[in-house]
Amino acid sequence: MHYIVFDLEWNQSSTKFRENKRLPFEIIEIGAVKLDEDGQYVDRFQSLVRSVVYQHMHTITENIVHIHQEDLKKARYFTEVMRDFLKFCGEEYMFCTWGNQDVAELERNMDFYGMKPLSTGPLPFYDVQKLYSLYYEDGKSRRSLKTCVETLELEDEAVPFHRAFADAYYTALIFQKVRCAKTLERISFDTYRLPESREKELYWKFDTYAKYISAPFADKHALLNAKRVTAIRCFCCDKPLRRSGKWFSPNGKNYYNLGECSEHGTMRCKIRVCKAGDSQVYAVRTTRALREEEREEFENMRAHASQRQAGKPQHRGK
């Protein structure tokens, strides 16, 4: 198995009026580093991609990455470059990226050109930005690639930032630093492609929490009334939890509850309602142990949500 650490550069419309809704970001460069299962360097990949959708370079993109439209006219089309990239990846590999956007945009571009999808559901990958935070910081903060490179004193004068291969190169160096048993457990899942059915929904247990990703629902009402979404289990022993009350939301997007396990104590449960395409929604539910210092904050959040709900005007029929 190999780790494919990659980065993308993309172009976009200068105005929303001219944006292609199916492809808001058109990939113009792919850069990657291949590492073996021990995290050692194996090979590299770099290629520009010819523009098809956006024939004018966005000013900000051009100023940052220093890629010009004339450069892209000499490049190959996306499908050709992508076939070579997948050949470079090999049979068994795990993507690694800085942040969580590149995998989705790669899949979106492949979809736009009618290429075979990388998966039939959520795609596992390593978000190295998150792994850096887990390894060196609090697991919640997110630093820029350049900041982390400077902090670790990894900067190479021969490899400037803001080109696809350069950013993949630095991401690979950081991945080599943070790669350990603990961080390798923290797989991320890209949800550009959702589970196709209830039977294929994703359940994944991590070291300190569990994650569930649902298939799409017609709307939020249907999602919140699905027992498989709102029923919660202990992430340690998988036994059903006794809920402390109704699910509540402080913002209409994230829903919270507490559950009690007789063996492992109180669990904090969160359902995040996410958009799936233009009209559907899906759920991402996480369950973890409630830390004692969080209890008061949680109850305050519940009380605030209750007051907010009570303050809404009541609609009465005629």
mmCIF file of C-alpha atoms in Angstrom:
data_model
loop_
_atom_site.group_PDB
_atom_site.id
_atom_site.type_symbol
_atom_site.label_atom_id
_atom_site.label_comp_id
_atom_site.label_asym_id
_atom_site.label_seq_id
_atom_site.Cartn_x
_atom_site.Cartn_y
_atom_site.Cartn_z
ATOM 1 C CA MET A 1 0.000 0.000 0.000
ATOM 2 C CA HIS A 2 1.220 3.515 -0.842
ATOM 3 C CA TYR A 3 0.376 6.980 0.445
ATOM 4 C CA ILE A 4 -0.390 9.428 -2.378
ATOM 5 C CA VAL A 5 0.148 12.935 -1.034
ATOM 6 C CA PHE A 6 -1.347 15.281 -3.605
ATOM 7 C CA ASP A 7 -2.296 18.891 -4.114
ATOM 8 C CA LEU A 8 -4.382 20.664 -6.748
ATOM 9 C CA GLU A 9 -4.422 24.103 -8.271
ATOM 10 C CA TRP A 10 -7.673 25.190 -9.863
ATOM 11 C CA ASN A 11 -9.202 28.093 -11.743
ATOM 12 C CA GLN A 12 -12.689 29.550 -11.425
ATOM 13 C CA SER A 13 -14.992 32.100 -12.977
ATOM 14 C CA SER A 14 -14.344 35.733 -12.137
ATOM 15 C CA THR A 15 -18.104 36.267 -11.730
ATOM 16 C CA LYS A 16 -20.926 34.106 -10.365
ATOM 17 C CA PHE A 17 -22.902 34.886 -13.509
ATOM 18 C CA ARG A 18 -20.468 32.893 -15.667
ATOM 19 C CA GLU A 19 -19.819 30.081 -13.205
ATOM 20 C CA ASN A 20 -20.514 26.536 -14.338
ATOM 21 C CA LYS A 21 -22.583 25.112 -11.473
ATOM 22 C CA ARG A 22 -21.413 21.573 -12.219
ATOM 23 C CA LEU A 23 -17.754 22.622 -12.072
ATOM 24 C CA PRO A 24 -17.147 25.763 -10.004
ATOM 25 C CA PHE A 25 -13.422 24.884 -9.702
ATOM 26 C CA GLU A 26 -11.590 23.575 -12.773
ATOM 27 C CA ILE A 27 -8.342 21.749 -11.996
ATOM 28 C CA ILE A 28 -5.364 23.234 -13.831
ATOM 29 C CA GLU A 29 -2.505 21.392 -12.085
ATOM 30 C CA ILE A 30 -1.968 18.151 -10.177
ATOM 31 C CA GLY A 31 1.129 17.526 -8.082
ATOM 32 C CA ALA A 32 1.837 14.493 -5.924
ATOM 33 C CA VAL A 33 4.415 12.562 -3.933
ATOM 34 C CA LYS A 34 4.214 8.800 -3.495
ATOM 35 C CA LEU A 35 5.362 7.327 -0.177
ATOM 36 C CA ASP A 36 5.656 3.646 0.691
ATOM 37 C CA GLU A 37 3.903 2.017 3.655
ATOM 38 C CA ASP A 38 6.784 3.104 5.900
ATOM 39 C CA GLY A 39 6.402 6.732 4.805
ATOM 40 C CA GLN A 40 9.536 6.747 2.626
ATOM 41 C CA TYR A 41 9.738 8.627 -0.691
ATOM 42 C CA VAL A 42 9.070 6.539 -3.809
ATOM 43 C CA ASP A 43 8.161 8.825 -6.715
ATOM 44 C CA ARG A 44 6.669 12.168 -7.789
ATOM 45 C CA PHE A 45 4.006 13.397 -10.220
ATOM 46 C CA GLN A 46 3.362 16.835 -11.687
ATOM 47 C CA SER A 47 1.299 18.011 -14.651
ATOM 48 C CA LEU A 48 -0.546 21.092 -15.839
ATOM 49 C CA VAL A 49 -4.081 20.583 -17.170
ATOM 50 C CA ARG A 50 -5.565 22.350 -20.185
ATOM 51 C CA SER A 51 -8.550 24.624 -19.435
ATOM 52 C CA VAL A 52 -11.865 23.763 -21.052
ATOM 53 C CA VAL A 53 -14.516 25.468 -18.930
ATOM 54 C CA TYR A 54 -12.765 28.696 -17.909
ATOM 55 C CA GLN A 55 -10.716 30.260 -20.692
ATOM 56 C CA HIS A 56 -9.564 33.246 -18.636
ATOM 57 C CA MET A 57 -7.417 32.930 -15.543
ATOM 58 C CA HIS A 58 -8.889 34.391 -12.377
ATOM 59 C CA THR A 59 -6.684 37.315 -11.340
ATOM 60 C CA ILE A 60 -6.142 36.086 -7.779
ATOM 61 C CA THR A 61 -5.285 32.566 -8.953
ATOM 62 C CA GLU A 62 -2.840 33.874 -11.524
ATOM 63 C CA ASN A 63 -1.115 36.144 -9.004
ATOM 64 C CA ILE A 64 -0.760 33.396 -6.390
ATOM 65 C CA VAL A 65 0.256 30.373 -8.446
ATOM 66 C CA HIS A 66 1.856 32.201 -11.413
ATOM 67 C CA ILE A 67 0.178 29.958 -13.958
ATOM 68 C CA HIS A 68 -0.964 31.749 -17.102
ATOM 69 C CA GLN A 69 -3.563 30.796 -19.686
ATOM 70 C CA GLU A 70 -0.828 30.496 -22.309
ATOM 71 C CA ASP A 71 0.863 27.817 -20.183
ATOM 72 C CA LEU A 72 -2.332 25.763 -20.101
ATOM 73 C CA LYS A 73 -2.801 25.817 -23.875
ATOM 74 C CA LYS A 74 0.255 23.559 -24.157
ATOM 75 C CA ALA A 75 -1.003 21.133 -21.502
ATOM 76 C CA ARG A 76 -2.984 17.902 -21.926
ATOM 77 C CA TYR A 77 -6.682 17.558 -21.166
ATOM 78 C CA PHE A 78 -7.899 16.528 -17.728
ATOM 79 C CA THR A 79 -8.905 12.975 -18.667
ATOM 80 C CA GLU A 80 -5.426 12.261 -20.090
ATOM 81 C CA VAL A 81 -3.643 13.701 -17.057
ATOM 82 C CA MET A 82 -6.001 11.922 -14.666
ATOM 83 C CA ARG A 83 -5.424 8.539 -16.285
ATOM 84 C CA ASP A 84 -1.680 9.015 -15.859
ATOM 85 C CA PHE A 85 -2.184 10.144 -12.269
ATOM 86 C CA LEU A 86 -4.231 7.059 -11.411
ATOM 87 C CA LYS A 87 -1.576 4.889 -13.049
ATOM 88 C CA PHE A 88 0.992 6.667 -10.856
ATOM 89 C CA CYS A 89 -1.164 5.936 -7.765
ATOM 90 C CA GLY A 90 -1.164 2.185 -8.440
ATOM 91 C CA GLU A 91 -3.554 -0.479 -7.185
ATOM 92 C CA GLU A 92 -3.527 0.078 -3.412
ATOM 93 C CA TYR A 93 -3.172 3.581 -2.032
ATOM 94 C CA MET A 94 -4.526 6.103 0.441
ATOM 95 C CA PHE A 95 -4.821 9.777 -0.482
ATOM 96 C CA CYS A 96 -3.272 12.396 1.820
ATOM 97 C CA THR A 97 -4.052 16.097 1.406
ATOM 98 C CA TRP A 98 -3.697 19.377 3.266
ATOM 99 C CA GLY A 99 -7.253 20.101 4.391
ATOM 100 C CA ASN A 100 -10.428 18.438 3.216
ATOM 101 C CA GLN A 101 -11.260 20.106 -0.109
ATOM 102 C CA ASP A 102 -8.918 18.571 -2.687
ATOM 103 C CA VAL A 103 -10.387 15.061 -2.693
ATOM 104 C CA ALA A 104 -13.902 16.380 -3.331
ATOM 105 C CA GLU A 105 -12.738 18.648 -6.150
ATOM 106 C CA LEU A 106 -10.796 15.815 -7.756
ATOM 107 C CA GLU A 107 -13.935 13.661 -7.687
ATOM 108 C CA ARG A 108 -16.084 16.532 -8.990
ATOM 109 C CA ASN A 109 -13.781 17.078 -11.970
ATOM 110 C CA MET A 110 -13.750 13.341 -12.721
ATOM 111 C CA ASP A 111 -17.551 13.308 -12.531
ATOM 112 C CA PHE A 112 -17.811 16.314 -14.863
ATOM 113 C CA TYR A 113 -15.817 14.481 -17.533
ATOM 114 C CA GLY A 114 -17.686 11.216 -17.082
ATOM 115 C CA MET A 115 -14.785 9.267 -15.606
ATOM 116 C CA LYS A 116 -15.271 6.191 -13.449
ATOM 117 C CA PRO A 117 -15.631 7.284 -9.790
ATOM 118 C CA LEU A 118 -12.916 6.557 -7.256
ATOM 119 C CA SER A 119 -15.441 4.926 -4.904
ATOM 120 C CA THR A 120 -19.122 4.097 -4.527
ATOM 121 C CA GLY A 121 -19.433 5.900 -1.192
ATOM 122 C CA PRO A 122 -17.474 8.105 1.252
ATOM 123 C CA LEU A 123 -13.783 7.965 0.313
ATOM 124 C CA PRO A 124 -11.256 7.481 3.156
ATOM 125 C CA PHE A 125 -8.188 9.733 3.164
ATOM 126 C CA TYR A 126 -5.771 11.432 5.541
ATOM 127 C CA ASP A 127 -6.223 15.141 6.207
ATOM 128 C CA VAL A 128 -2.635 16.050 7.109
ATOM 129 C CA GLN A 129 -3.692 19.477 8.367
ATOM 130 C CA LYS A 130 -5.856 17.734 10.972
ATOM 131 C CA LEU A 131 -3.128 15.186 11.772
ATOM 132 C CA TYR A 132 -0.649 18.016 12.407
ATOM 133 C CA SER A 133 -3.064 19.522 14.934
ATOM 134 C CA LEU A 134 -3.617 16.146 16.613
ATOM 135 C CA TYR A 135 0.117 15.478 16.836
ATOM 136 C CA TYR A 136 1.430 18.913 17.836
ATOM 137 C CA GLU A 137 -1.545 20.906 19.152
ATOM 138 C CA ASP A 138 -5.098 20.484 20.457
ATOM 139 C CA GLY A 139 -6.640 18.581 17.552
ATOM 140 C CA LYS A 140 -9.031 21.452 16.847
ATOM 141 C CA SER A 141 -6.859 24.283 15.523
ATOM 142 C CA ARG A 142 -6.051 24.430 11.803
ATOM 143 C CA ARG A 143 -2.836 26.091 10.609
ATOM 144 C CA SER A 144 -1.796 27.038 7.102
ATOM 145 C CA LEU A 145 0.673 24.784 5.326
ATOM 146 C CA LYS A 146 3.276 27.547 5.228
ATOM 147 C CA THR A 147 2.946 28.207 8.977
ATOM 148 C CA CYS A 148 3.496 24.536 9.786
ATOM 149 C CA VAL A 149 6.453 24.248 7.426
ATOM 150 C CA GLU A 150 8.075 27.290 9.035
ATOM 151 C CA THR A 151 7.363 25.989 12.553
ATOM 152 C CA LEU A 152 9.011 22.666 11.747
ATOM 153 C CA GLU A 153 11.822 24.423 9.812
ATOM 154 C CA LEU A 154 11.188 22.373 6.667
ATOM 155 C CA GLU A 155 11.304 25.156 4.083
ATOM 156 C CA ASP A 156 13.374 24.435 0.981
ATOM 157 C CA GLU A 157 14.466 27.470 -1.071
ATOM 158 C CA ALA A 158 14.381 25.366 -4.239
ATOM 159 C CA VAL A 159 10.705 24.465 -3.717
ATOM 160 C CA PRO A 160 8.507 27.617 -3.571
ATOM 161 C CA PHE A 161 4.965 27.488 -2.211
ATOM 162 C CA HIS A 162 1.671 27.732 -4.112
ATOM 163 C CA ARG A 163 2.280 25.258 -6.908
ATOM 164 C CA ALA A 164 0.727 21.813 -6.800
ATOM 165 C CA PHE A 165 3.914 19.759 -6.534
ATOM 166 C CA ALA A 166 5.516 22.136 -4.014
ATOM 167 C CA ASP A 167 2.517 22.014 -1.683
ATOM 168 C CA ALA A 168 2.306 18.216 -2.076
ATOM 169 C CA TYR A 169 6.030 18.004 -1.290
ATOM 170 C CA TYR A 170 5.664 19.994 1.948
ATOM 171 C CA THR A 171 2.519 18.104 2.931
ATOM 172 C CA ALA A 172 4.460 14.850 2.477
ATOM 173 C CA LEU A 173 7.284 16.116 4.706
ATOM 174 C CA ILE A 174 4.781 16.957 7.444
ATOM 175 C CA PHE A 175 3.001 13.623 7.024
ATOM 176 C CA GLN A 176 6.341 11.863 7.567
ATOM 177 C CA LYS A 177 6.738 13.831 10.817
ATOM 178 C CA VAL A 178 3.265 13.148 12.227
ATOM 179 C CA ARG A 179 2.814 9.597 10.929
ATOM 180 C CA CYS A 180 2.375 7.290 13.930
ATOM 181 C CA ALA A 181 -0.074 4.685 15.216
ATOM 182 C CA LYS A 182 -2.292 7.323 16.854
ATOM 183 C CA THR A 183 -2.600 9.636 13.844
ATOM 184 C CA LEU A 184 -3.043 6.796 11.349
ATOM 185 C CA GLU A 185 -6.208 5.824 13.217
ATOM 186 C CA ARG A 186 -7.714 9.228 12.423
ATOM 187 C CA ILE A 187 -8.961 8.589 8.920
ATOM 188 C CA SER A 188 -11.143 11.273 7.321
ATOM 189 C CA PHE A 189 -13.965 10.560 4.876
ATOM 190 C CA ASP A 190 -14.767 12.662 1.846
ATOM 191 C CA THR A 191 -18.537 12.761 1.272
ATOM 192 C CA TYR A 192 -18.713 13.890 -2.353
ATOM 193 C CA ARG A 193 -20.210 10.424 -2.902
ATOM 194 C CA LEU A 194 -22.581 9.324 -0.151
ATOM 195 C CA PRO A 195 -23.669 5.807 0.785
ATOM 196 C CA GLU A 196 -26.075 4.620 -1.890
ATOM 197 C CA SER A 197 -28.488 2.955 0.523
ATOM 198 C CA ARG A 198 -29.223 2.312 4.168
ATOM 199 C CA GLU A 199 -27.307 -0.982 3.937
ATOM 200 C CA LYS A 200 -24.160 0.852 2.787
ATOM 201 C CA GLU A 201 -24.168 3.608 5.397
ATOM 202 C CA LEU A 202 -20.843 4.192 7.105
ATOM 203 C CA TYR A 203 -20.140 3.326 10.748
ATOM 204 C CA TRP A 204 -16.581 3.865 11.908
ATOM 205 C CA LYS A 205 -15.082 3.546 15.366
ATOM 206 C CA PHE A 206 -12.048 5.655 16.268
ATOM 207 C CA ASP A 207 -9.977 5.576 19.438
ATOM 208 C CA THR A 208 -12.054 8.208 21.269
ATOM 209 C CA TYR A 209 -15.297 8.491 19.269
ATOM 210 C CA ALA A 210 -17.510 6.873 16.642
ATOM 211 C CA LYS A 211 -18.804 8.325 13.365
ATOM 212 C CA TYR A 212 -21.866 7.529 11.275
ATOM 213 C CA ILE A 213 -22.561 8.890 7.765
ATOM 214 C CA SER A 214 -26.049 8.335 6.420
ATOM 215 C CA ALA A 215 -27.452 7.843 2.948
ATOM 216 C CA PRO A 216 -29.313 10.898 1.557
ATOM 217 C CA PHE A 217 -32.776 11.892 2.811
ATOM 218 C CA ALA A 218 -35.387 13.949 0.984
ATOM 219 C CA ASP A 219 -35.325 16.679 3.655
ATOM 220 C CA LYS A 220 -34.337 17.472 7.240
ATOM 221 C CA HIS A 221 -37.699 16.385 8.614
ATOM 222 C CA ALA A 222 -37.271 12.893 7.161
ATOM 223 C CA LEU A 223 -33.702 12.723 8.448
ATOM 224 C CA LEU A 224 -34.576 13.686 12.021
ATOM 225 C CA ASN A 225 -37.459 11.205 12.076
ATOM 226 C CA ALA A 226 -35.299 8.270 11.004
ATOM 227 C CA LYS A 227 -34.642 6.071 14.041
ATOM 228 C CA ARG A 228 -31.317 4.852 12.686
ATOM 229 C CA VAL A 229 -30.107 8.482 12.727
ATOM 230 C CA THR A 230 -31.395 9.481 16.155
ATOM 231 C CA ALA A 231 -30.877 6.148 17.952
ATOM 232 C CA ILE A 232 -27.486 6.273 19.649
ATOM 233 C CA ARG A 233 -25.098 3.622 20.927
ATOM 234 C CA CYS A 234 -22.049 3.679 23.178
ATOM 235 C CA PHE A 235 -18.952 4.015 21.033
ATOM 236 C CA CYS A 236 -17.031 1.789 23.475
ATOM 237 C CA CYS A 237 -19.348 -1.249 23.818
ATOM 238 C CA ASP A 238 -21.931 -0.527 21.094
ATOM 239 C CA LYS A 239 -24.850 -0.930 23.520
ATOM 240 C CA PRO A 240 -27.924 1.328 23.070
ATOM 241 C CA LEU A 241 -27.789 4.494 25.146
ATOM 242 C CA ARG A 242 -30.587 5.883 27.290
ATOM 243 C CA ARG A 243 -31.107 9.428 26.019
ATOM 244 C CA SER A 244 -31.330 12.247 28.552
ATOM 245 C CA GLY A 245 -34.077 14.075 26.652
ATOM 246 C CA LYS A 246 -35.071 15.288 23.213
ATOM 247 C CA TRP A 247 -32.567 16.248 20.560
ATOM 248 C CA PHE A 248 -32.051 20.012 20.514
ATOM 249 C CA SER A 249 -30.380 22.470 18.176
ATOM 250 C CA PRO A 250 -28.907 25.911 18.877
ATOM 251 C CA ASN A 251 -28.782 26.790 15.163
ATOM 252 C CA GLY A 252 -31.015 24.449 13.130
ATOM 253 C CA LYS A 253 -28.006 22.676 11.618
ATOM 254 C CA ASN A 254 -26.353 20.801 14.481
ATOM 255 C CA TYR A 255 -28.440 18.681 16.871
ATOM 256 C CA TYR A 256 -27.239 17.461 20.276
ATOM 257 C CA ASN A 257 -28.158 14.982 22.973
ATOM 258 C CA LEU A 258 -26.643 13.040 25.851
ATOM 259 C CA GLY A 259 -26.854 9.284 26.319
ATOM 260 C CA GLU A 260 -26.102 7.136 29.336
ATOM 261 C CA CYS A 261 -24.165 3.882 29.259
ATOM 262 C CA SER A 262 -24.253 1.854 32.490
ATOM 263 C CA GLU A 263 -20.641 0.795 31.950
ATOM 264 C CA HIS A 264 -18.960 3.757 30.221
ATOM 265 C CA GLY A 265 -20.872 6.765 31.525
ATOM 266 C CA THR A 266 -22.292 9.765 29.683
ATOM 267 C CA MET A 267 -21.866 10.109 25.931
ATOM 268 C CA ARG A 268 -22.114 13.366 23.967
ATOM 269 C CA CYS A 269 -23.936 12.892 20.670
ATOM 270 C CA LYS A 270 -24.049 15.315 17.748
ATOM 271 C CA ILE A 271 -25.931 15.109 14.451
ATOM 272 C CA ARG A 272 -24.740 17.479 11.739
ATOM 273 C CA VAL A 273 -27.267 18.011 8.932
ATOM 274 C CA CYS A 274 -25.406 18.489 5.633
ATOM 275 C CA LYS A 275 -26.580 19.333 2.127
ATOM 276 C CA ALA A 276 -26.405 16.599 -0.505
ATOM 277 C CA GLY A 277 -26.670 18.169 -3.943
ATOM 278 C CA ASP A 278 -29.428 20.686 -4.597
ATOM 279 C CA SER A 279 -32.271 19.331 -2.492
ATOM 280 C CA GLN A 280 -31.348 16.336 -0.347
ATOM 281 C CA VAL A 281 -29.599 16.179 3.026
ATOM 282 C CA TYR A 282 -27.555 13.617 4.941
ATOM 283 C CA ALA A 283 -26.430 13.142 8.534
ATOM 284 C CA VAL A 284 -22.996 12.957 10.090
ATOM 285 C CA ARG A 285 -23.358 11.724 13.675
ATOM 286 C CA THR A 286 -20.508 11.572 16.172
ATOM 287 C CA THR A 287 -20.590 9.978 19.618
ATOM 288 C CA ARG A 288 -17.915 10.358 22.285
ATOM 289 C CA ALA A 289 -17.545 10.405 26.054
ATOM 290 C CA LEU A 290 -18.670 13.622 27.724
ATOM 291 C CA ARG A 291 -15.861 15.202 29.713
ATOM 292 C CA GLU A 292 -16.992 16.319 33.155
ATOM 293 C CA GLU A 293 -15.837 19.894 32.549
ATOM 294 C CA GLU A 294 -18.168 20.025 29.513
ATOM 295 C CA ARG A 295 -21.358 19.135 31.357
ATOM 296 C CA GLU A 296 -22.245 22.646 32.535
ATOM 297 C CA GLU A 297 -21.502 24.109 29.103
ATOM 298 C CA PHE A 298 -23.663 21.440 27.469
ATOM 299 C CA GLU A 299 -26.614 22.088 29.778
ATOM 300 C CA ASN A 300 -26.301 25.830 29.167
ATOM 301 C CA MET A 301 -26.422 25.170 25.432
ATOM 302 C CA ARG A 302 -29.538 23.030 25.915
ATOM 303 C CA ALA A 303 -31.217 25.764 27.976
ATOM 304 C CA HIS A 304 -30.333 28.425 25.391
ATOM 305 C CA ALA A 305 -31.785 26.275 22.593
ATOM 306 C CA SER A 306 -34.963 25.755 24.635
ATOM 307 C CA GLN A 307 -35.346 29.503 25.224
ATOM 308 C CA ARG A 308 -34.716 30.184 21.550
ATOM 309 C CA GLN A 309 -37.400 27.684 20.563
ATOM 310 C CA ALA A 310 -39.856 29.116 23.085
ATOM 311 C CA GLY A 311 -39.302 32.602 21.709
ATOM 312 C CA LYS A 312 -40.376 31.703 18.188
ATOM 313 C CA PRO A 313 -43.813 33.015 17.146
ATOM 314 C CA GLN A 314 -46.536 30.349 17.176
ATOM 315 C CA HIS A 315 -48.556 30.038 13.973
ATOM 316 C CA ARG A 316 -52.276 29.568 14.495
ATOM 317 C CA GLY A 317 -54.808 28.436 11.969
ATOM 318 C CA LYS A 318 -57.894 30.511 11.130
#
